[in-house]
PDB file of C-alpha atoms in Angstrom:
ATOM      1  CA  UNK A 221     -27.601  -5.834  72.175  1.00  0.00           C
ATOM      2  CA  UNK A 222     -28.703  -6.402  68.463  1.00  0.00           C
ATOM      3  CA  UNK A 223     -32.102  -6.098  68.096  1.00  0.00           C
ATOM      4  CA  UNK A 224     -34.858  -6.590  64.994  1.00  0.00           C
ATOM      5  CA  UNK A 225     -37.866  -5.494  65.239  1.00  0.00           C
ATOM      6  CA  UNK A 226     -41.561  -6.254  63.122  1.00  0.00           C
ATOM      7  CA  UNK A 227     -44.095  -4.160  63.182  1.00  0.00           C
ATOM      8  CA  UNK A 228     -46.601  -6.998  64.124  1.00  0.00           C
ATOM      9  CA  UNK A 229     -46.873 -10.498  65.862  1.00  0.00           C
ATOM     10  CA  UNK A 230     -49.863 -11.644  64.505  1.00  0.00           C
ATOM     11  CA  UNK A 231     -52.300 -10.504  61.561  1.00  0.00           C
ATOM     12  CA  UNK A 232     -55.429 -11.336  59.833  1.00  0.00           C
ATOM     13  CA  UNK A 233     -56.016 -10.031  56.241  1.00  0.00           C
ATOM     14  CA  UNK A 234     -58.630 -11.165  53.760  1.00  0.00           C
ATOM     15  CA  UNK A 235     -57.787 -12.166  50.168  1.00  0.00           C
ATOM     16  CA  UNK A 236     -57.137  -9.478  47.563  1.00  0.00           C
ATOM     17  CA  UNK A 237     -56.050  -7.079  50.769  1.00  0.00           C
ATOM     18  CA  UNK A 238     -52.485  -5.423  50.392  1.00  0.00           C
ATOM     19  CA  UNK A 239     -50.508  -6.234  53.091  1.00  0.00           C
ATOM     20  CA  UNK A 240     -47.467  -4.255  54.301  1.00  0.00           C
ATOM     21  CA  UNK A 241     -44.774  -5.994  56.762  1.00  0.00           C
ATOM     22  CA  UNK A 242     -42.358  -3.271  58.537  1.00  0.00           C
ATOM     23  CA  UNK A 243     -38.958  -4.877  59.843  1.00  0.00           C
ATOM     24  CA  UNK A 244     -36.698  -2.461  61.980  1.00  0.00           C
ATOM     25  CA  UNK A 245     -32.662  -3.077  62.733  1.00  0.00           C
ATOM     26  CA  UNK A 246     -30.701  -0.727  65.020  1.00  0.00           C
ATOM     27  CA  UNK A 247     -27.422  -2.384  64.156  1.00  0.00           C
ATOM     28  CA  UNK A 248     -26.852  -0.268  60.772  1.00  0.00           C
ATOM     29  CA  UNK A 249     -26.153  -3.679  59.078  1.00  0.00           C
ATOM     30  CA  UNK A 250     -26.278  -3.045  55.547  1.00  0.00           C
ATOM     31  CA  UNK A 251     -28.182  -6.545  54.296  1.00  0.00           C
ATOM     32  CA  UNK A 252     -31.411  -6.932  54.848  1.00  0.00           C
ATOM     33  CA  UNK A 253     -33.536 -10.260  54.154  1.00  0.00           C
ATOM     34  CA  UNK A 254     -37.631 -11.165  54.325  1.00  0.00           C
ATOM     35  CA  UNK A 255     -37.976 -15.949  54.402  1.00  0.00           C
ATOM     36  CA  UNK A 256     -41.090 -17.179  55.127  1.00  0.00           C
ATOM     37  CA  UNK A 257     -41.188 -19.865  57.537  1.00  0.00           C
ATOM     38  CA  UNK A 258     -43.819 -22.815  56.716  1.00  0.00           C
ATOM     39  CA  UNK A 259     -43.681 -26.518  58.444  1.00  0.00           C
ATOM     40  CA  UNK A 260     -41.278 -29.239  57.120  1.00  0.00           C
ATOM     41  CA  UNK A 261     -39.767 -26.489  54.576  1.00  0.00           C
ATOM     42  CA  UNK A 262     -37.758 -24.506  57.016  1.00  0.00           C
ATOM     43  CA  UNK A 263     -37.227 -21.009  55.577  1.00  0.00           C
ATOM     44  CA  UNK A 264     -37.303 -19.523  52.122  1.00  0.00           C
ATOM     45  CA  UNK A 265     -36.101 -16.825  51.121  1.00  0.00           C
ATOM     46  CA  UNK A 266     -38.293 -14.613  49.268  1.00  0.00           C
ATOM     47  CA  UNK A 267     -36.327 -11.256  48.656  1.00  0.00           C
ATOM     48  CA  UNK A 268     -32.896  -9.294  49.878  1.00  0.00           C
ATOM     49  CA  UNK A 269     -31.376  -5.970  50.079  1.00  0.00           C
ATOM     50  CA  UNK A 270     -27.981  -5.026  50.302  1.00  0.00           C
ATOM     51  CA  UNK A 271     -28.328  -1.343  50.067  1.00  0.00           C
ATOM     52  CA  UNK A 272     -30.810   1.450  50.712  1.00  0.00           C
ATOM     53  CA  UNK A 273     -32.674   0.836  47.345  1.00  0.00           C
ATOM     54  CA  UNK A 274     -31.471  -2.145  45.868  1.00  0.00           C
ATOM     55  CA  UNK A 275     -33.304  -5.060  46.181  1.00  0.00           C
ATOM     56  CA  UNK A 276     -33.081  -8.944  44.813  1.00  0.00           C
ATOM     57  CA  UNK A 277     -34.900 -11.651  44.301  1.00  0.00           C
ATOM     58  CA  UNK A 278     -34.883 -14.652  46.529  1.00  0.00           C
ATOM     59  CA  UNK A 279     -36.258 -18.248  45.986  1.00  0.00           C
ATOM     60  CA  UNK A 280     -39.529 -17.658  46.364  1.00  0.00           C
ATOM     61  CA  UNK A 281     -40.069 -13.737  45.144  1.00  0.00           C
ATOM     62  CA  UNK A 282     -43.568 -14.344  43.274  1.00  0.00           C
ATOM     63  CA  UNK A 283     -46.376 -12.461  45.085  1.00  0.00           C
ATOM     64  CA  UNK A 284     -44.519 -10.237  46.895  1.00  0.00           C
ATOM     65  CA  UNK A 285     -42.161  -7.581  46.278  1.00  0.00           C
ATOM     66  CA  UNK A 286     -40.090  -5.060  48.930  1.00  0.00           C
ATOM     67  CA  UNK A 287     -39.050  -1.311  49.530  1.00  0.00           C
ATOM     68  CA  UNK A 288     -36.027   0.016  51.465  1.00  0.00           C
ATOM     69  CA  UNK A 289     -35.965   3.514  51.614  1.00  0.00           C
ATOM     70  CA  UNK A 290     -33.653   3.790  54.585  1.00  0.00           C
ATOM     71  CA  UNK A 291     -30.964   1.438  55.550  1.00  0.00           C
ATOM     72  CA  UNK A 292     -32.436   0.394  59.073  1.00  0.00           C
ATOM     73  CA  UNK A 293     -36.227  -0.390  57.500  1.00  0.00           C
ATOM     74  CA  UNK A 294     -36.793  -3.043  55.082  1.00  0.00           C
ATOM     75  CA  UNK A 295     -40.138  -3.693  54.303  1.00  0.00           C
ATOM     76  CA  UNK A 296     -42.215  -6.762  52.537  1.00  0.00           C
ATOM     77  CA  UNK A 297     -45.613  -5.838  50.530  1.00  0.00           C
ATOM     78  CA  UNK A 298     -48.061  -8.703  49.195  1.00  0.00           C
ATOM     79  CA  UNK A 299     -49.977  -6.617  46.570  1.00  0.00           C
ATOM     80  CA  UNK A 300     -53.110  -9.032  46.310  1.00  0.00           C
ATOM     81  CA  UNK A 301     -52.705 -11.149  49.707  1.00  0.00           C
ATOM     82  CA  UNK A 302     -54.221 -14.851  48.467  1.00  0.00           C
ATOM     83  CA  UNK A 303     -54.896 -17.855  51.183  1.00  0.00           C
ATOM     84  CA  UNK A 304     -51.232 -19.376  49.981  1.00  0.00           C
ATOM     85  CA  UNK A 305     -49.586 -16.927  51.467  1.00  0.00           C
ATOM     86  CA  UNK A 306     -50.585 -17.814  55.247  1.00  0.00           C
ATOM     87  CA  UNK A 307     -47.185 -18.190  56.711  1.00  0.00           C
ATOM     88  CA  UNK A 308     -44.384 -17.000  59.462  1.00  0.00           C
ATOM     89  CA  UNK A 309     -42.743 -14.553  57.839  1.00  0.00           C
ATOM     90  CA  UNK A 310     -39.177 -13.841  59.367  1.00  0.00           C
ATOM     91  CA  UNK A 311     -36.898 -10.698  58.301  1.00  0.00           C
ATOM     92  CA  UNK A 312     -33.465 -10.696  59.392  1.00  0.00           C
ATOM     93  CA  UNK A 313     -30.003  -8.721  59.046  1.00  0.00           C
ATOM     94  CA  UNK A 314     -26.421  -9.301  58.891  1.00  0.00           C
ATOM     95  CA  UNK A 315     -23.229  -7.081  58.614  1.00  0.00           C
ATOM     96  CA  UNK A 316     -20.967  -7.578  55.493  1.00  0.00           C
ATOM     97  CA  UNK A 317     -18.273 -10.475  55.843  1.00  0.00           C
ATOM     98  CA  UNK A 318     -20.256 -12.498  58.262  1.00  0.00           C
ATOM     99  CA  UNK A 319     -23.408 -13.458  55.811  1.00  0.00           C
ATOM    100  CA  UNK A 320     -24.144 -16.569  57.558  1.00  0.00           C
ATOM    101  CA  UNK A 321     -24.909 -15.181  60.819  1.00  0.00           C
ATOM    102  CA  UNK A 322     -28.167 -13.575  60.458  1.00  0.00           C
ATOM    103  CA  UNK A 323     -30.080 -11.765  63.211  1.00  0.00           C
ATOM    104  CA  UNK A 324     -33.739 -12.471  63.217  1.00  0.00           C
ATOM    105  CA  UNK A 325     -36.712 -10.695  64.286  1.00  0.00           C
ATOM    106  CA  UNK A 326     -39.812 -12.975  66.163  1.00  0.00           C
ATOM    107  CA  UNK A 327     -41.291 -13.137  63.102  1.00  0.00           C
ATOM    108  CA  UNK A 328     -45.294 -12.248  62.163  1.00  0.00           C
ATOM    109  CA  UNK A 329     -48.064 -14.950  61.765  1.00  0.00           C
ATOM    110  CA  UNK A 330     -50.099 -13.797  58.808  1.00  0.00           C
ATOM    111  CA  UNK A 331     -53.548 -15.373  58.308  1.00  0.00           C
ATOM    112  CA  UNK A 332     -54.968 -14.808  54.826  1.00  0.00           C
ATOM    113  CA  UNK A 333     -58.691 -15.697  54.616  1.00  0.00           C
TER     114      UNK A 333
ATOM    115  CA  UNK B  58     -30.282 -28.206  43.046  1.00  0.00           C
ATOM    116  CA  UNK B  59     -28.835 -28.287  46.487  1.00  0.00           C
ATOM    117  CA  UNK B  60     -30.447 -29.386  49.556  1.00  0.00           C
ATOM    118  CA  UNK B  61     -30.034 -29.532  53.814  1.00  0.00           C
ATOM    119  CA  UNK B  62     -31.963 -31.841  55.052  1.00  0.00           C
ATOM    120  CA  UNK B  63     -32.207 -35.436  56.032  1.00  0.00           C
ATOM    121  CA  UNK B  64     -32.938 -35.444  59.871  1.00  0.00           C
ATOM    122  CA  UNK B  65     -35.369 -36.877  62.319  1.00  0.00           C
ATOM    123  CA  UNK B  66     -38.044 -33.913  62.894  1.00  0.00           C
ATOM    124  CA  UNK B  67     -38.452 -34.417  65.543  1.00  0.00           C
ATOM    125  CA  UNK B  68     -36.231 -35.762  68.858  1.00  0.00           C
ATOM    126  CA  UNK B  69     -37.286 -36.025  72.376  1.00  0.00           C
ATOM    127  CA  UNK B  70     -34.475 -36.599  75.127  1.00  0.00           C
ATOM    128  CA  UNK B  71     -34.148 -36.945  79.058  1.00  0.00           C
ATOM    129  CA  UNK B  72     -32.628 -33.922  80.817  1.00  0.00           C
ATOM    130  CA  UNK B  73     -29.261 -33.990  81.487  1.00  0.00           C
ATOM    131  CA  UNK B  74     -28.685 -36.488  78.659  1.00  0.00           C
ATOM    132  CA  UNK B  75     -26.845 -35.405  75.386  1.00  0.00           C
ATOM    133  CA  UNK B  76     -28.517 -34.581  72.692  1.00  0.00           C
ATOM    134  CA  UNK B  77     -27.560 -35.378  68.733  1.00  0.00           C
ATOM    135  CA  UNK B  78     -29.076 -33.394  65.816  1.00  0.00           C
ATOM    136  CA  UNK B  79     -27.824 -34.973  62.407  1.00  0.00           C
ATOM    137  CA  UNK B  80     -28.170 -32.958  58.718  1.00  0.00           C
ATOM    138  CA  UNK B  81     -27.143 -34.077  55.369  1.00  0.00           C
ATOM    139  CA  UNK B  82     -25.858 -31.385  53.101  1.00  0.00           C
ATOM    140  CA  UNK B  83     -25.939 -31.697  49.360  1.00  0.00           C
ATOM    141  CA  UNK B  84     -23.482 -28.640  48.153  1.00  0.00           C
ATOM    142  CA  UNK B  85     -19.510 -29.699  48.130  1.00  0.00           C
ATOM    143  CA  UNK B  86     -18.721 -25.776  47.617  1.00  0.00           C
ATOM    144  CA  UNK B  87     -20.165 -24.035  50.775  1.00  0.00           C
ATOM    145  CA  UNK B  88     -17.759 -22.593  52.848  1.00  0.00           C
ATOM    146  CA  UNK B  89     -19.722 -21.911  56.388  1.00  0.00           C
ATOM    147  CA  UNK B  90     -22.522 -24.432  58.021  1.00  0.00           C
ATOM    148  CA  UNK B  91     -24.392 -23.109  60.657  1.00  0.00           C
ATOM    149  CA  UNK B  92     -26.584 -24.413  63.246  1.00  0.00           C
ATOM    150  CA  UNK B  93     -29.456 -22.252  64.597  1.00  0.00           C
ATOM    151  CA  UNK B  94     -31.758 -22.687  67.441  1.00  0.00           C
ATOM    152  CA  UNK B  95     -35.452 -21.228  67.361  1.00  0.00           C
ATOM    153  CA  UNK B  96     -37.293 -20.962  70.719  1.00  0.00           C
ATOM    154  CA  UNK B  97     -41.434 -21.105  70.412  1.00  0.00           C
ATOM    155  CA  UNK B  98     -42.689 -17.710  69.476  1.00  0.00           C
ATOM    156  CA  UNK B  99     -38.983 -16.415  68.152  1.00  0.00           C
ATOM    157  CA  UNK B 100     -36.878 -15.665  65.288  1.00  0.00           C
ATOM    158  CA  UNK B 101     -34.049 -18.049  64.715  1.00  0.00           C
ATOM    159  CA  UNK B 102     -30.851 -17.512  66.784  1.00  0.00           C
ATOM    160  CA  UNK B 103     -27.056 -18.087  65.989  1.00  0.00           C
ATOM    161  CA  UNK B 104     -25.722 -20.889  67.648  1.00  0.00           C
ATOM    162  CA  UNK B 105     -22.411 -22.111  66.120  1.00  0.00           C
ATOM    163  CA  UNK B 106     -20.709 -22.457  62.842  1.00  0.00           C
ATOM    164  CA  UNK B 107     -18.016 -24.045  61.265  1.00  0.00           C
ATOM    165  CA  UNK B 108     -15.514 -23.615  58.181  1.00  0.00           C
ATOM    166  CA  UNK B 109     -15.411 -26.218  55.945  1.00  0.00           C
ATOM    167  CA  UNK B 110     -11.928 -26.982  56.687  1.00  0.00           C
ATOM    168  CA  UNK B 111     -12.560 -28.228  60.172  1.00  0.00           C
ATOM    169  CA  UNK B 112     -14.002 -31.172  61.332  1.00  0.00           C
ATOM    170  CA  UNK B 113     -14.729 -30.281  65.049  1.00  0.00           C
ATOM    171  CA  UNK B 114     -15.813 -26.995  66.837  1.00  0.00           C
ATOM    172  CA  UNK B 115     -17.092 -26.811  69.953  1.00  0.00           C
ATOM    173  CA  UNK B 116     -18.911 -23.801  71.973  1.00  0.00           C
ATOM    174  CA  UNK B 117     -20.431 -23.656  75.123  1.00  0.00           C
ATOM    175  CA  UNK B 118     -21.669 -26.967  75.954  1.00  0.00           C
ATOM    176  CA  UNK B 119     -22.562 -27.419  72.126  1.00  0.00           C
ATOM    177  CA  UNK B 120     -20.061 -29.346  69.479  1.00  0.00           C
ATOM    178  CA  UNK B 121     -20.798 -29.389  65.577  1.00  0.00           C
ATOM    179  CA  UNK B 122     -18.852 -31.760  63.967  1.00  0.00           C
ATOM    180  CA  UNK B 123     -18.280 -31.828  60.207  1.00  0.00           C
ATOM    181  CA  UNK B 124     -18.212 -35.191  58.177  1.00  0.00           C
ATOM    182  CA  UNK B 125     -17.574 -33.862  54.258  1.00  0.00           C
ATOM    183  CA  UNK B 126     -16.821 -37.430  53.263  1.00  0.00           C
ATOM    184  CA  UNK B 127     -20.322 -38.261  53.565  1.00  0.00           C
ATOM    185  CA  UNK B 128     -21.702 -34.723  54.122  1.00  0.00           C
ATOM    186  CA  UNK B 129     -22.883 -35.262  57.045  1.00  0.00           C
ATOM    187  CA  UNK B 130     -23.455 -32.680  59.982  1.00  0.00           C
ATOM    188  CA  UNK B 131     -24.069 -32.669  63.594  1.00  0.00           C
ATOM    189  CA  UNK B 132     -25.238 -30.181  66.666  1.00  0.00           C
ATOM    190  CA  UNK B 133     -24.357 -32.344  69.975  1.00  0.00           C
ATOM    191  CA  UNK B 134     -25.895 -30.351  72.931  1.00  0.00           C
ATOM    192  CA  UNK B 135     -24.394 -31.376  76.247  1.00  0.00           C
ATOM    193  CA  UNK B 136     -26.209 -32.343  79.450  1.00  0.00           C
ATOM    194  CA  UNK B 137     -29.388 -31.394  77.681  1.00  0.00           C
ATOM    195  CA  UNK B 138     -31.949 -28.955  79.529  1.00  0.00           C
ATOM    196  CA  UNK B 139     -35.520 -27.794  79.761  1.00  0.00           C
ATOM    197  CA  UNK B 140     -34.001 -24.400  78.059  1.00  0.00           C
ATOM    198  CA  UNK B 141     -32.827 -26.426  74.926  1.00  0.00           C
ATOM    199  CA  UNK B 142     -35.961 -27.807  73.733  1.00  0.00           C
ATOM    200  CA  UNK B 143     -36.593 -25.859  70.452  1.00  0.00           C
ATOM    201  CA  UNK B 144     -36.505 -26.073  66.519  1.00  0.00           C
ATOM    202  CA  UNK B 145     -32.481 -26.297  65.661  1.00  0.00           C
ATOM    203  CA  UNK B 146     -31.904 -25.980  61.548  1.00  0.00           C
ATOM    204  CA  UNK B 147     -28.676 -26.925  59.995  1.00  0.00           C
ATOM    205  CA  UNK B 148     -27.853 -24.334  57.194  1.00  0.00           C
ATOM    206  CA  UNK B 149     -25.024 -23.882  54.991  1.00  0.00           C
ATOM    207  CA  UNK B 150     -23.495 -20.803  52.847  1.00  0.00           C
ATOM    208  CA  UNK B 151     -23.950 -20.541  49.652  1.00  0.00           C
ATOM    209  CA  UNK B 152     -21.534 -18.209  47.487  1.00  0.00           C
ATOM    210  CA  UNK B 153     -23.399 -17.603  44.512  1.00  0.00           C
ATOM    211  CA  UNK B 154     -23.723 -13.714  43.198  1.00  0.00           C
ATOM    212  CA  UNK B 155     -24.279 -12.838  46.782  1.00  0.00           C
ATOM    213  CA  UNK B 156     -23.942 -14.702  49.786  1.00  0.00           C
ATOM    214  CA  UNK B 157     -26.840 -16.984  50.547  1.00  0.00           C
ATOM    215  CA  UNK B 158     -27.979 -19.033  53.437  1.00  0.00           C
ATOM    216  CA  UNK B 159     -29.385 -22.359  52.372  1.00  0.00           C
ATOM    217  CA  UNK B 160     -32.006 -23.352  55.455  1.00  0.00           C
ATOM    218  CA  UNK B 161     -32.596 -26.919  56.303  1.00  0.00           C
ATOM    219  CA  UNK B 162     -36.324 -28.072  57.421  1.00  0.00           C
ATOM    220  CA  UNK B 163     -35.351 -28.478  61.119  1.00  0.00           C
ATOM    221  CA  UNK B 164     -35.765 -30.307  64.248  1.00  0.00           C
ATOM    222  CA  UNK B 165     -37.646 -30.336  66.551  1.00  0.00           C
ATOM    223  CA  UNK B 166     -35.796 -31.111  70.329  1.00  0.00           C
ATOM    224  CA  UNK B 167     -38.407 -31.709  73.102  1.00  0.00           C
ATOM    225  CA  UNK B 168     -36.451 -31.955  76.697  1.00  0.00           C
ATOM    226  CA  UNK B 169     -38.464 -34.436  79.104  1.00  0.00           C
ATOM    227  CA  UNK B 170     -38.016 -33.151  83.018  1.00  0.00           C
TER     228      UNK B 170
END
């Protein structure tokens, strides 16, 4: 069974923190993807990797930015956390060839206050 | 620039009645739209897709139909039950420089016992 992991459900951080979000697949799928998820604007995607290393820009990249230094951990960093950035934030996976079916983890609820 | 969208947010419906989730799709080009279903306190899940070229698939008591005249998109769940009541988001494939998944806002789908 596929399974994605994040390293937290829920989270509180105050402005200016740095936050670090840890996503986990066991599937050895080689893209890896960070949305957040905010009412009545489903999910945006802020950045993408495709490889250990190599990382893109989504819609929504300002604010953040993302490491992978191994192909099953992809993680998202908000260097200066600010109160616009209290969201659900969602990473997911896929396997080449089969883009649109992405595997999700449950997602963390970060408060920024 | 493109946009999913257009849909009731929310939809309530008797149990054991069917259910009809509508999207509107914007891009002519995608080749995949996608229909996923997001239980409270989850990550999106995978329901069904369907090519472009088809007008009809159907799954496990679920059938997306495909309009491109008027790109138009539906998720009809059969003899709806408590377990179906979620967010369901319409999304579509993108082929730009990599492959992206365009995310409509969602629905919401309460089941009434």
């Amino acid at each position: 069974d596929v399974k994605v992991t994040q390293s937290s459900r829920y989270l509180v951080k105050r402005t200016g923190e740095k936050v670090f979000l840890e996503c986990v697949q066991d599937m050895d799928h080689e893209n890896m993807f960070w949305y957040r998820q905010d009412p009545g604007l489903g999910l945006r995607l802020i950045y993408f990797s495709y490889d250990v290393k190599m990382k893109e820009k989504g819609d929504i990249p300002e604010g953040y930015s993302v490491s992978r230094e191994k192909k099953e951990r992809f993680s998202l960093i908000l260097e200066s956390a600010s109160t616009n950035q209290t969201s659900m934030y969602l990473c997911a996976s896929i396997s080449v060839g089969r883009s649109y079916e992405q595997y999700f983890g449950p997602g963390t609820r970060l408060t920024v206050t | 620039g493109e946009s999913v969208g257009l849909h009731l947010p929310t939809l309530s419906v008797q149990e054991g009645d069917n259910s009809i989730i509508n999207c509107a799709y914007s891009n002519s080009a995608s080749d995949y739209f996608i229909w996923y279903k997001q239980e409270s306190g989850k990550g999106p899940q995978f329901i069904i897709d369907i090519r472009s070229n088809m007008d009809k698939r159907q799954g496990q008591r679920v059938t997306v139909l495909l309009n491109k005249t008027v790109k138009h998109l539906s998720l009809q769940i059969a003899a709806t039950q408590p377990g179906d009541s979620a967010v369901y988001f319409c999304a579509e494939e993108e082929k730009t420089s990599y492959d992206k998944v365009i995310f409509g806002p969602g629905t919401s789908l309460s089941v009434i016992p």
